[in-house]
PDB file of C-alpha atoms in Angstrom:
ATOM      1  CA  UNK C 190      48.687  33.425 -49.037  1.00  0.00           C
ATOM      2  CA  UNK C 191      47.011  36.742 -48.210  1.00  0.00           C
ATOM      3  CA  UNK C 192      47.864  39.679 -50.405  1.00  0.00           C
ATOM      4  CA  UNK C 193      48.651  43.152 -49.019  1.00  0.00           C
ATOM      5  CA  UNK C 194      46.187  45.945 -49.717  1.00  0.00           C
ATOM      6  CA  UNK C 195      47.050  49.490 -50.764  1.00  0.00           C
ATOM      7  CA  UNK C 196      48.247  50.305 -47.218  1.00  0.00           C
ATOM      8  CA  UNK C 197      50.703  47.371 -47.273  1.00  0.00           C
ATOM      9  CA  UNK C 198      48.674  45.591 -44.603  1.00  0.00           C
ATOM     10  CA  UNK C 199      48.034  41.856 -44.892  1.00  0.00           C
ATOM     11  CA  UNK C 200      44.869  40.087 -43.723  1.00  0.00           C
ATOM     12  CA  UNK C 201      45.571  37.936 -40.670  1.00  0.00           C
ATOM     13  CA  UNK C 202      42.987  35.229 -40.014  1.00  0.00           C
ATOM     14  CA  UNK C 203      41.947  35.041 -36.392  1.00  0.00           C
ATOM     15  CA  UNK C 204      40.651  32.000 -34.553  1.00  0.00           C
ATOM     16  CA  UNK C 205      37.171  32.874 -33.332  1.00  0.00           C
ATOM     17  CA  UNK C 206      34.888  30.903 -30.989  1.00  0.00           C
ATOM     18  CA  UNK C 207      31.107  31.397 -31.138  1.00  0.00           C
ATOM     19  CA  UNK C 208      28.769  30.736 -28.222  1.00  0.00           C
ATOM     20  CA  UNK C 209      24.985  31.020 -28.417  1.00  0.00           C
ATOM     21  CA  UNK C 210      23.200  31.496 -25.102  1.00  0.00           C
ATOM     22  CA  UNK C 211      19.553  30.496 -25.367  1.00  0.00           C
ATOM     23  CA  UNK C 212      16.901  28.547 -23.506  1.00  0.00           C
ATOM     24  CA  UNK C 213      14.875  28.020 -26.688  1.00  0.00           C
ATOM     25  CA  UNK C 214      17.270  27.531 -29.603  1.00  0.00           C
ATOM     26  CA  UNK C 215      18.932  24.350 -30.735  1.00  0.00           C
ATOM     27  CA  UNK C 216      21.866  23.865 -33.097  1.00  0.00           C
ATOM     28  CA  UNK C 217      19.296  23.275 -35.871  1.00  0.00           C
ATOM     29  CA  UNK C 218      17.653  26.705 -35.489  1.00  0.00           C
ATOM     30  CA  UNK C 219      20.552  28.797 -34.171  1.00  0.00           C
ATOM     31  CA  UNK C 220      20.354  31.461 -36.892  1.00  0.00           C
ATOM     32  CA  UNK C 221      22.413  33.963 -34.894  1.00  0.00           C
ATOM     33  CA  UNK C 222      25.287  31.541 -34.427  1.00  0.00           C
ATOM     34  CA  UNK C 223      24.969  30.587 -38.091  1.00  0.00           C
ATOM     35  CA  UNK C 224      25.234  34.235 -39.195  1.00  0.00           C
ATOM     36  CA  UNK C 225      28.311  34.797 -37.044  1.00  0.00           C
ATOM     37  CA  UNK C 226      30.001  31.609 -38.257  1.00  0.00           C
ATOM     38  CA  UNK C 227      29.218  32.311 -41.920  1.00  0.00           C
ATOM     39  CA  UNK C 228      30.367  35.928 -41.586  1.00  0.00           C
ATOM     40  CA  UNK C 229      33.666  35.162 -39.894  1.00  0.00           C
ATOM     41  CA  UNK C 230      34.454  32.367 -42.342  1.00  0.00           C
ATOM     42  CA  UNK C 231      33.500  34.493 -45.361  1.00  0.00           C
ATOM     43  CA  UNK C 232      35.902  37.149 -44.070  1.00  0.00           C
ATOM     44  CA  UNK C 233      38.713  34.568 -43.963  1.00  0.00           C
ATOM     45  CA  UNK C 234      38.792  33.872 -40.221  1.00  0.00           C
ATOM     46  CA  UNK C 235      38.801  30.397 -38.675  1.00  0.00           C
ATOM     47  CA  UNK C 236      36.049  28.988 -36.476  1.00  0.00           C
ATOM     48  CA  UNK C 237      37.979  27.804 -33.404  1.00  0.00           C
ATOM     49  CA  UNK C 238      34.945  26.332 -31.665  1.00  0.00           C
ATOM     50  CA  UNK C 239      31.184  26.690 -31.441  1.00  0.00           C
ATOM     51  CA  UNK C 240      28.759  25.862 -28.660  1.00  0.00           C
ATOM     52  CA  UNK C 241      25.174  26.472 -27.572  1.00  0.00           C
ATOM     53  CA  UNK C 242      24.173  26.660 -23.906  1.00  0.00           C
ATOM     54  CA  UNK C 243      21.078  27.470 -21.883  1.00  0.00           C
ATOM     55  CA  UNK C 244      21.153  30.841 -20.160  1.00  0.00           C
ATOM     56  CA  UNK C 245      22.988  29.631 -17.074  1.00  0.00           C
ATOM     57  CA  UNK C 246      25.603  31.948 -15.616  1.00  0.00           C
ATOM     58  CA  UNK C 247      27.910  29.152 -14.440  1.00  0.00           C
ATOM     59  CA  UNK C 248      27.831  27.086 -17.640  1.00  0.00           C
ATOM     60  CA  UNK C 249      28.474  30.287 -19.583  1.00  0.00           C
ATOM     61  CA  UNK C 250      31.452  31.188 -17.392  1.00  0.00           C
ATOM     62  CA  UNK C 251      32.862  27.662 -17.662  1.00  0.00           C
ATOM     63  CA  UNK C 252      32.818  27.580 -21.475  1.00  0.00           C
ATOM     64  CA  UNK C 253      34.103  31.140 -21.910  1.00  0.00           C
ATOM     65  CA  UNK C 254      36.800  30.604 -19.260  1.00  0.00           C
ATOM     66  CA  UNK C 255      38.018  27.503 -21.077  1.00  0.00           C
ATOM     67  CA  UNK C 256      38.196  29.430 -24.358  1.00  0.00           C
ATOM     68  CA  UNK C 257      39.986  32.351 -22.681  1.00  0.00           C
ATOM     69  CA  UNK C 258      42.603  29.912 -21.399  1.00  0.00           C
ATOM     70  CA  UNK C 259      43.215  28.431 -24.851  1.00  0.00           C
ATOM     71  CA  UNK C 260      46.198  29.825 -26.738  1.00  0.00           C
ATOM     72  CA  UNK C 261      44.486  29.111 -30.080  1.00  0.00           C
ATOM     73  CA  UNK C 262      41.431  31.338 -29.475  1.00  0.00           C
ATOM     74  CA  UNK C 263      41.892  35.030 -30.297  1.00  0.00           C
ATOM     75  CA  UNK C 264      38.263  36.175 -30.172  1.00  0.00           C
ATOM     76  CA  UNK C 265      35.074  34.990 -28.478  1.00  0.00           C
ATOM     77  CA  UNK C 266      31.646  36.015 -29.789  1.00  0.00           C
ATOM     78  CA  UNK C 267      28.761  35.351 -27.392  1.00  0.00           C
ATOM     79  CA  UNK C 268      25.249  35.902 -28.707  1.00  0.00           C
ATOM     80  CA  UNK C 269      22.214  36.009 -26.441  1.00  0.00           C
ATOM     81  CA  UNK C 270      21.471  36.803 -22.825  1.00  0.00           C
ATOM     82  CA  UNK C 271      22.177  40.547 -23.051  1.00  0.00           C
ATOM     83  CA  UNK C 272      18.610  41.724 -22.463  1.00  0.00           C
ATOM     84  CA  UNK C 273      16.865  42.781 -19.281  1.00  0.00           C
ATOM     85  CA  UNK C 274      14.789  39.752 -18.322  1.00  0.00           C
ATOM     86  CA  UNK C 275      15.427  37.506 -15.360  1.00  0.00           C
ATOM     87  CA  UNK C 276      16.968  34.894 -17.688  1.00  0.00           C
ATOM     88  CA  UNK C 277      19.496  37.282 -19.304  1.00  0.00           C
ATOM     89  CA  UNK C 278      22.818  36.712 -17.528  1.00  0.00           C
ATOM     90  CA  UNK C 279      25.531  37.160 -20.147  1.00  0.00           C
ATOM     91  CA  UNK C 280      26.923  40.506 -18.884  1.00  0.00           C
ATOM     92  CA  UNK C 281      26.958  39.269 -15.279  1.00  0.00           C
ATOM     93  CA  UNK C 282      28.655  36.038 -16.366  1.00  0.00           C
ATOM     94  CA  UNK C 283      31.331  37.726 -18.472  1.00  0.00           C
ATOM     95  CA  UNK C 284      32.234  40.865 -16.523  1.00  0.00           C
ATOM     96  CA  UNK C 285      34.098  39.053 -13.706  1.00  0.00           C
ATOM     97  CA  UNK C 286      36.177  37.234 -16.345  1.00  0.00           C
ATOM     98  CA  UNK C 287      37.332  40.424 -18.078  1.00  0.00           C
ATOM     99  CA  UNK C 288      40.669  42.026 -17.318  1.00  0.00           C
ATOM    100  CA  UNK C 289      39.566  45.209 -19.058  1.00  0.00           C
ATOM    101  CA  UNK C 290      36.290  46.388 -20.600  1.00  0.00           C
ATOM    102  CA  UNK C 291      35.950  48.056 -24.000  1.00  0.00           C
ATOM    103  CA  UNK C 292      32.996  50.383 -23.289  1.00  0.00           C
ATOM    104  CA  UNK C 293      32.977  51.911 -26.770  1.00  0.00           C
ATOM    105  CA  UNK C 294      31.783  48.641 -28.288  1.00  0.00           C
ATOM    106  CA  UNK C 295      28.424  48.655 -26.506  1.00  0.00           C
ATOM    107  CA  UNK C 296      27.976  52.352 -27.165  1.00  0.00           C
ATOM    108  CA  UNK C 297      28.756  51.989 -30.862  1.00  0.00           C
ATOM    109  CA  UNK C 298      26.574  48.887 -31.192  1.00  0.00           C
ATOM    110  CA  UNK C 299      23.590  50.728 -29.694  1.00  0.00           C
ATOM    111  CA  UNK C 300      24.271  53.694 -31.987  1.00  0.00           C
ATOM    112  CA  UNK C 301      24.076  51.490 -35.087  1.00  0.00           C
ATOM    113  CA  UNK C 302      21.118  49.511 -33.710  1.00  0.00           C
ATOM    114  CA  UNK C 303      19.184  52.740 -33.268  1.00  0.00           C
ATOM    115  CA  UNK C 304      18.955  52.925 -37.069  1.00  0.00           C
ATOM    116  CA  UNK C 305      17.426  49.426 -37.201  1.00  0.00           C
ATOM    117  CA  UNK C 306      15.214  49.108 -34.134  1.00  0.00           C
ATOM    118  CA  UNK C 307      14.857  52.651 -32.810  1.00  0.00           C
ATOM    119  CA  UNK C 308      14.849  53.379 -29.089  1.00  0.00           C
ATOM    120  CA  UNK C 309      14.441  49.661 -28.280  1.00  0.00           C
ATOM    121  CA  UNK C 310      18.237  49.534 -28.591  1.00  0.00           C
ATOM    122  CA  UNK C 311      18.409  50.840 -25.022  1.00  0.00           C
ATOM    123  CA  UNK C 312      17.374  47.338 -23.886  1.00  0.00           C
ATOM    124  CA  UNK C 313      20.656  45.848 -25.129  1.00  0.00           C
ATOM    125  CA  UNK C 314      23.507  45.319 -22.719  1.00  0.00           C
ATOM    126  CA  UNK C 315      26.013  44.451 -25.458  1.00  0.00           C
ATOM    127  CA  UNK C 316      29.561  44.686 -24.175  1.00  0.00           C
ATOM    128  CA  UNK C 317      33.157  43.811 -24.967  1.00  0.00           C
ATOM    129  CA  UNK C 318      36.401  43.368 -23.136  1.00  0.00           C
ATOM    130  CA  UNK C 319      39.766  41.656 -22.877  1.00  0.00           C
ATOM    131  CA  UNK C 320      40.575  38.545 -20.884  1.00  0.00           C
ATOM    132  CA  UNK C 321      43.984  36.865 -21.019  1.00  0.00           C
ATOM    133  CA  UNK C 322      44.749  38.697 -24.290  1.00  0.00           C
ATOM    134  CA  UNK C 323      41.506  37.358 -25.808  1.00  0.00           C
ATOM    135  CA  UNK C 324      38.868  39.699 -27.217  1.00  0.00           C
ATOM    136  CA  UNK C 325      35.391  38.909 -25.835  1.00  0.00           C
ATOM    137  CA  UNK C 326      32.203  40.341 -27.346  1.00  0.00           C
ATOM    138  CA  UNK C 327      28.663  39.888 -26.004  1.00  0.00           C
ATOM    139  CA  UNK C 328      25.974  40.481 -28.622  1.00  0.00           C
ATOM    140  CA  UNK C 329      22.194  40.358 -28.418  1.00  0.00           C
ATOM    141  CA  UNK C 330      20.606  37.099 -29.520  1.00  0.00           C
ATOM    142  CA  UNK C 331      18.700  38.343 -32.533  1.00  0.00           C
ATOM    143  CA  UNK C 332      20.040  37.457 -35.950  1.00  0.00           C
ATOM    144  CA  UNK C 333      19.722  41.086 -37.056  1.00  0.00           C
ATOM    145  CA  UNK C 334      21.746  42.278 -34.079  1.00  0.00           C
ATOM    146  CA  UNK C 335      24.514  39.776 -34.858  1.00  0.00           C
ATOM    147  CA  UNK C 336      24.547  40.910 -38.469  1.00  0.00           C
ATOM    148  CA  UNK C 337      24.706  44.575 -37.399  1.00  0.00           C
ATOM    149  CA  UNK C 338      27.556  43.917 -34.963  1.00  0.00           C
ATOM    150  CA  UNK C 339      29.543  41.955 -37.540  1.00  0.00           C
ATOM    151  CA  UNK C 340      28.974  44.216 -40.545  1.00  0.00           C
ATOM    152  CA  UNK C 341      29.180  47.578 -38.807  1.00  0.00           C
ATOM    153  CA  UNK C 342      31.906  46.955 -36.204  1.00  0.00           C
ATOM    154  CA  UNK C 343      33.559  43.551 -35.992  1.00  0.00           C
ATOM    155  CA  UNK C 344      34.376  42.909 -39.666  1.00  0.00           C
ATOM    156  CA  UNK C 345      36.576  45.976 -39.850  1.00  0.00           C
ATOM    157  CA  UNK C 346      38.004  45.872 -36.326  1.00  0.00           C
ATOM    158  CA  UNK C 347      39.011  42.216 -36.743  1.00  0.00           C
ATOM    159  CA  UNK C 348      40.796  42.996 -40.013  1.00  0.00           C
ATOM    160  CA  UNK C 349      44.472  44.010 -39.835  1.00  0.00           C
ATOM    161  CA  UNK C 350      44.048  46.068 -43.019  1.00  0.00           C
ATOM    162  CA  UNK C 351      41.666  48.539 -41.360  1.00  0.00           C
ATOM    163  CA  UNK C 352      43.293  51.914 -40.829  1.00  0.00           C
ATOM    164  CA  UNK C 353      43.983  53.933 -38.782  1.00  0.00           C
ATOM    165  CA  UNK C 354      43.679  51.139 -36.212  1.00  0.00           C
ATOM    166  CA  UNK C 355      42.092  47.788 -35.464  1.00  0.00           C
ATOM    167  CA  UNK C 356      42.053  45.135 -32.747  1.00  0.00           C
ATOM    168  CA  UNK C 357      44.347  42.796 -34.702  1.00  0.00           C
ATOM    169  CA  UNK C 358      47.261  45.215 -34.450  1.00  0.00           C
ATOM    170  CA  UNK C 359      46.816  45.242 -30.653  1.00  0.00           C
ATOM    171  CA  UNK C 360      46.833  41.464 -30.149  1.00  0.00           C
ATOM    172  CA  UNK C 361      50.642  41.102 -29.914  1.00  0.00           C
ATOM    173  CA  UNK C 362      50.735  43.834 -27.270  1.00  0.00           C
ATOM    174  CA  UNK C 363      47.882  42.704 -25.021  1.00  0.00           C
ATOM    175  CA  UNK C 364      50.155  40.721 -22.714  1.00  0.00           C
ATOM    176  CA  UNK C 365      52.455  43.705 -21.950  1.00  0.00           C
TER     177      UNK C 365
END
C-alpha cells in the first residue's frame, strides 16, 4: 500500500505503454525502450504493454490507436521518429489521433535538452497530447533524450504527489 507524503498525497501507479519506433533497433538493443520501462517501473508504475515497430505511419497509428482505446492504458510513451528526416513520421502519425495537444511538453523538453545537446535540440519534434483521456508523449529515439524526458518532466508529472499540480490529478476529469 502506498504511503502519503507530507502533502497527504498518495502515489497512484499508472499503466503505461511504451512503443519504440525504429528501422534499425530490435528488442535486444532497444536501449531507449529499456530506459523508459526501467524508469517507469522503478517509479512504481505498471508496464501495460511494450512494442517495437519500423517507422511506418500506419503501423504506428494502429498500435497507438489500439492502446488509446484500451481502458487499462493511462499513458503512452512513444520513442523515436521525431526528427526531421524522411523516415521520421511520429508527429504526423500521432497528431490526427489527439483530441488536444499539450504544447508545453515539447517546449519544456527542448529547454532541458538544450543543456545536454545545445542548439541541436531544435531538431526534435517532441510532442504530447490527450486522446480518449489517455496521455500520449512522443520522445526522440536517443536513450539520453528518453532519460531527460523521464527525469526532468515525466517522473514528476506522472506522480500524484507532485504539487502544485500533475497529470495524475487531471485523469479523472479528462472525460468531462
